[in-house]
Amino acid sequence: MGSKAGVGFSDQTDSLAAGAEAAKQAMASAGLTRGDAALLFSTGRHNPHKLRDGVRSVIGPTCRLFGGYGVGIITHDHLAYDGHEVGIVIIQSDTWKIDAVIETGLPGNERATGQRLGEKLVAGGLHPDDDLVLLYDSVNVAKGQPRLNMATPLMAGMSQHVKQWPDTAGMGMIGDMQLQPTYQWFDDRIEQGSAMAIRFGGELRMDSIIMHGCRPAGRYYTITRTEGPVVLEIDNKPALSVIHDMLGPDGGLSPEDYSFFITLGVNKGDPYGPFKEDDYANRMCIGIDSSRHGLVMFEDDLQPGMKVQLMRRSMDFSYIGPRTKELLKRVEGRRPVFAFYIDCAGRAGAYCGLDAEEAVEVQKALPKEIPLLGVYSGVEIAKVGGAVQALDWTGVLCLFSE
């Protein structure tokens, strides 16, 4: 019979009704007679138990269910965030193999959690021809004050067991930009502080492409002093003063404006070759340490000795159409089943100060007959330079085909 997938959306405020409505839409849109696996995402305004129960009332007790919170949802017909948005893709397949593992206890233990997750994956028979979707809780409220769980040590821990990474994409999940507590669904379990890896095999292939929308704005600089996610010195000078010099006298930003506007890029490819978007891992500033003149970054992987460039964000989204067509060309000869778009919440128009929405260009470029589910994320994960890498200010478009 092959495989097919349907996407559903709801923005009802009642969580039970929203889950049922989204699941019914997904089943009807593709004429599904059953669900074998589903990816479910919603904003943090929903009750996770009632939402799950609403979905279960439609898909039944045996369908695998994975997902968590996101800032908003993207489908072919909807693009919305900060409300009661729910999105789900339900898959019916006789040719795919879908399995998953989960680990809890993530806050403050990212590397150890990654080690356990990687060990489980390998023990379960992970194969280089498989495809992985990684989902983890970005929000750490273990000590009361919201902080971020770091993807870099999580992936480093996994790499101690996963020596040859298959094609991989993923996201750090957040329910809103205020970093309120988040929840994750793993079958009927509802967790916090968890990381899960969903493994797709059989006739499935997942191809993905990165949508940075950033280009280097100048020369390489060297990180010379850090503490955790705080970059304190660049080229042996206070980081804030170096950024000020990079921007120039007409930069138009004060240090208080650097959050979500300053992006540093690390080139994982040839440092002297032509610019290749797929070679860059971007790191976004989320605040400043004014007392130490430092930049607080979304991850803690910028270390002394690393070369970085100030990245110029493109507000012209014309690059998205050609990138999407490039991805479609990769799967020629195979049948697309559904698309999954992981999009940095900071790229949403309301957060980057634009009236336009870059995700609209994905909606335009992706054929309507390919079901689309997108979610606004805190951190994006993809393969860069052959290694799995946490990314910021990035979109990762995944196309599942058979």
Coordinates of C-alpha atoms in Angstrom, one line a residue, residues 44-318:
G44 CA 2.4 26.3 25.8
R45 CA -1.1 27.6 26.3
H46 CA -2.6 24.1 26.1
N47 CA -3.0 21.5 28.8
P48 CA -0.8 18.6 27.7
H49 CA -2.9 15.9 29.2
K50 CA -6.2 17.1 27.7
L51 CA -4.6 17.8 24.3
R52 CA -3.1 14.3 24.2
D53 CA -6.5 12.8 25.2
G54 CA -8.2 14.7 22.4
V55 CA -5.7 13.4 19.9
R56 CA -6.0 9.8 21.3
S57 CA -9.8 10.0 20.9
V58 CA -9.2 10.1 17.2
I59 CA -6.0 8.1 16.5
G60 CA -6.7 5.3 19.0
P61 CA -4.4 3.7 21.6
T62 CA -1.8 2.0 19.4
C63 CA -0.6 4.9 17.2
R64 CA 2.9 6.1 18.3
L65 CA 2.7 9.7 19.5
F66 CA 5.7 12.0 19.8
G67 CA 6.2 15.8 20.2
G68 CA 6.1 18.7 22.5
Y69 CA 5.6 22.5 22.7
G70 CA 6.5 25.0 20.1
V71 CA 6.0 28.8 19.8
G72 CA 3.7 28.4 16.8
I73 CA 2.6 26.2 13.9
I74 CA 3.0 26.3 10.1
T75 CA 0.9 24.3 7.6
H76 CA 0.1 25.0 3.9
D77 CA -3.0 27.0 5.1
H78 CA -2.0 28.4 8.5
L79 CA 0.9 30.3 9.9
A80 CA 0.4 31.5 13.5
Y81 CA 2.2 31.8 16.8
D82 CA 1.7 32.9 20.4
G83 CA -1.9 31.7 20.5
H84 CA -3.5 28.3 21.0
E85 CA -2.1 26.7 17.8
V86 CA -1.9 23.0 17.5
G87 CA -0.4 21.1 14.6
I88 CA -0.1 17.3 13.9
V89 CA 1.0 15.0 11.2
I90 CA -0.3 11.5 11.2
I91 CA 1.4 8.8 9.2
Q92 CA 0.0 5.5 7.9
S93 CA 2.6 3.2 6.5
D94 CA 3.2 -0.5 5.7
T95 CA 6.8 0.2 4.5
W96 CA 8.3 2.4 7.2
K97 CA 9.8 1.3 10.5
I98 CA 9.3 3.9 13.3
D99 CA 10.9 3.5 16.7
A100 CA 11.9 5.9 19.5
V101 CA 13.9 6.2 22.7
I102 CA 13.6 8.8 25.5
E103 CA 15.7 10.0 28.4
T104 CA 14.6 12.3 31.2
G105 CA 16.6 14.3 33.8
L106 CA 18.1 16.6 31.1
P107 CA 18.4 19.9 33.2
G108 CA 22.0 20.3 34.3
N109 CA 22.9 16.9 32.9
E110 CA 22.9 17.3 29.2
R111 CA 26.0 15.3 28.4
A112 CA 25.0 12.4 30.7
T113 CA 21.5 12.4 29.2
G114 CA 23.0 12.3 25.7
Q115 CA 25.2 9.4 26.6
R116 CA 22.2 7.4 27.8
L117 CA 20.2 8.3 24.8
G118 CA 22.9 7.4 22.4
E119 CA 23.5 4.1 24.2
K120 CA 19.9 3.2 23.8
L121 CA 19.9 4.1 20.1
V122 CA 22.9 1.9 19.4
A123 CA 21.5 -0.9 21.5
G124 CA 18.3 -0.7 19.5
G125 CA 20.1 -1.3 16.2
L126 CA 20.7 2.2 14.8
H127 CA 21.9 1.9 11.2
P128 CA 23.6 4.6 9.1
D129 CA 20.7 4.3 6.6
D130 CA 18.2 5.2 9.2
D131 CA 17.0 8.8 9.7
L132 CA 16.7 10.5 13.1
V133 CA 14.5 13.3 14.4
L134 CA 15.8 14.6 17.8
L135 CA 13.5 16.5 20.1
Y136 CA 14.5 17.9 23.4
D137 CA 13.2 20.3 26.1
S138 CA 14.9 23.7 25.7
V139 CA 13.6 25.1 29.0
N140 CA 15.3 24.4 32.3
V141 CA 13.3 25.4 35.3
A142 CA 14.9 23.0 37.8
K143 CA 16.1 25.9 40.0
G144 CA 13.1 28.1 39.6
Q145 CA 14.6 30.8 37.3
P146 CA 14.2 29.8 33.6
R147 CA 17.4 28.8 31.9
L148 CA 18.2 26.9 28.7
N149 CA 19.2 23.3 28.3
M150 CA 22.2 23.1 26.0
A151 CA 22.1 21.0 22.8
T152 CA 25.8 21.0 22.3
P153 CA 26.7 18.8 25.3
L154 CA 23.6 16.7 24.7
M155 CA 24.9 15.8 21.2
A156 CA 28.4 15.4 22.4
G157 CA 27.2 12.8 24.9
M158 CA 25.2 11.0 22.2
S159 CA 28.3 11.0 20.0
Q160 CA 30.2 8.9 22.5
H161 CA 28.0 6.0 21.4
V162 CA 26.7 7.1 17.9
K163 CA 30.0 7.0 16.0
Q164 CA 28.4 7.3 12.5
W165 CA 25.5 9.7 12.5
P166 CA 22.7 9.0 10.1
D167 CA 20.8 11.9 8.4
T168 CA 19.6 13.9 11.4
A169 CA 17.4 16.9 12.1
G170 CA 15.7 18.2 15.2
M171 CA 14.8 21.0 17.6
G172 CA 14.9 22.3 21.1
M173 CA 11.2 22.8 22.1
I174 CA 9.8 25.9 23.8
G175 CA 6.2 26.8 24.3
D176 CA 6.7 30.6 24.2
M177 CA 9.4 33.2 24.2
Q178 CA 9.1 33.8 28.0
L179 CA 10.5 30.3 28.6
Q180 CA 7.6 29.0 30.6
P181 CA 7.7 25.3 31.6
T182 CA 7.4 22.9 28.7
Y183 CA 6.0 19.4 28.2
Q184 CA 6.8 16.6 25.8
W185 CA 4.7 13.7 24.6
F186 CA 6.1 10.2 24.2
D187 CA 3.3 7.8 23.5
D188 CA 1.0 8.2 26.5
R189 CA 3.8 9.6 28.7
I190 CA 3.9 13.3 29.5
E191 CA 7.4 14.5 30.4
Q192 CA 9.5 17.5 31.3
G193 CA 13.2 17.9 30.9
S194 CA 13.4 15.1 28.4
A195 CA 15.2 14.3 25.1
M196 CA 13.9 11.8 22.6
A197 CA 15.2 10.4 19.3
I198 CA 12.7 9.1 16.7
R199 CA 14.2 6.6 14.3
F200 CA 12.8 6.1 10.9
G201 CA 13.8 3.2 8.7
G202 CA 12.5 0.8 6.1
E203 CA 11.6 2.4 2.8
L204 CA 11.8 5.9 4.3
R205 CA 14.3 8.5 3.4
M206 CA 14.6 11.9 5.0
D207 CA 16.4 14.7 3.1
S208 CA 16.9 18.1 4.6
I209 CA 18.2 21.5 3.8
I210 CA 19.3 24.4 5.9
M211 CA 17.7 27.9 5.5
H212 CA 20.1 30.2 7.4
G213 CA 19.3 33.5 5.7
C214 CA 22.6 34.8 6.9
R215 CA 25.9 35.7 5.1
P216 CA 29.2 36.7 6.6
A217 CA 29.5 40.5 7.1
G218 CA 33.3 40.7 7.4
R219 CA 36.5 39.1 8.4
Y220 CA 37.2 36.3 10.9
Y221 CA 37.6 37.1 14.6
T222 CA 38.9 34.8 17.3
I223 CA 37.1 34.0 20.5
T224 CA 39.6 34.4 23.3
R225 CA 37.7 34.1 26.6
T226 CA 34.4 32.5 27.5
E227 CA 32.5 31.2 30.5
G228 CA 29.7 28.8 29.7
P229 CA 27.5 30.4 27.1
V230 CA 29.0 33.9 27.8
V231 CA 31.5 35.2 25.3
L232 CA 33.7 37.5 27.3
E233 CA 36.5 38.4 25.0
I234 CA 37.0 38.5 21.2
D235 CA 40.5 39.1 19.9
N236 CA 41.6 39.7 23.6
K237 CA 39.1 42.6 23.9
P238 CA 35.8 42.9 25.7
A239 CA 33.2 41.2 23.5
L240 CA 30.7 44.1 23.6
S241 CA 33.3 46.6 22.5
V242 CA 34.4 44.3 19.6
I243 CA 30.7 44.0 18.5
H244 CA 30.3 47.7 18.6
D245 CA 33.4 48.1 16.4
M246 CA 32.1 45.5 14.0
L247 CA 28.8 47.3 13.6
G248 CA 30.5 50.6 13.1
P249 CA 29.3 54.1 14.3
D250 CA 26.2 53.8 12.1
G251 CA 25.2 50.3 13.2
G252 CA 22.0 51.6 14.9
L253 CA 22.1 49.1 17.7
S254 CA 23.0 49.7 21.4
P255 CA 24.2 46.7 23.5
E256 CA 20.7 46.4 24.9
D257 CA 19.5 45.7 21.4
Y258 CA 21.9 42.9 20.7
S259 CA 19.5 40.2 22.0
F260 CA 18.2 38.2 19.0
F261 CA 19.8 40.7 16.5
I262 CA 23.5 39.7 16.9
T263 CA 24.5 36.4 15.2
L264 CA 28.0 34.9 15.1
G265 CA 28.8 32.3 12.5
V266 CA 31.3 29.4 12.6
N267 CA 32.4 28.2 9.2
K268 CA 32.7 24.4 9.3
G269 CA 34.0 24.2 5.7
D270 CA 36.9 25.8 3.8
P271 CA 37.6 29.1 5.6
Y272 CA 39.0 30.6 2.4
G273 CA 36.6 29.0 -0.1
P274 CA 33.3 30.5 -1.5
F275 CA 30.4 30.9 0.9
K276 CA 28.3 27.8 1.4
E277 CA 25.3 28.1 3.5
D278 CA 25.4 24.4 4.5
D279 CA 28.9 24.8 6.0
Y280 CA 27.8 27.4 8.6
A281 CA 26.6 27.0 12.2
N282 CA 25.1 30.2 13.5
R283 CA 24.9 31.2 17.1
M284 CA 22.5 33.9 18.3
C285 CA 22.9 36.3 21.1
I286 CA 20.1 36.2 23.7
G287 CA 21.4 38.8 26.1
I288 CA 24.3 40.7 27.4
D289 CA 26.4 40.5 30.6
S290 CA 26.8 44.2 31.1
S291 CA 29.0 43.9 34.2
R292 CA 31.6 41.8 32.3
H293 CA 31.0 43.3 28.8
G294 CA 30.0 39.9 27.5
L295 CA 27.6 38.3 25.0
V296 CA 25.2 35.7 26.3
M297 CA 24.8 33.1 23.5
F298 CA 22.1 30.5 23.0
E299 CA 24.7 27.7 23.3
D300 CA 28.0 27.2 25.1
D301 CA 30.0 25.8 22.2
L302 CA 31.9 29.0 21.3
Q303 CA 35.2 28.3 22.9
P304 CA 38.6 30.1 23.0
G305 CA 40.5 29.7 19.7
M306 CA 37.4 29.4 17.5
K307 CA 37.1 31.7 14.5
V308 CA 33.8 33.5 14.1
Q309 CA 32.3 36.0 11.8
L310 CA 29.5 38.6 12.3
M311 CA 26.6 37.4 10.2
R312 CA 24.4 39.7 8.3
R313 CA 20.8 38.5 8.3
S314 CA 18.9 38.6 5.0
M315 CA 15.5 40.3 5.1
D316 CA 15.0 39.3 1.5
F317 CA 13.5 35.8 1.6
S318 CA 13.9 35.2 -2.1

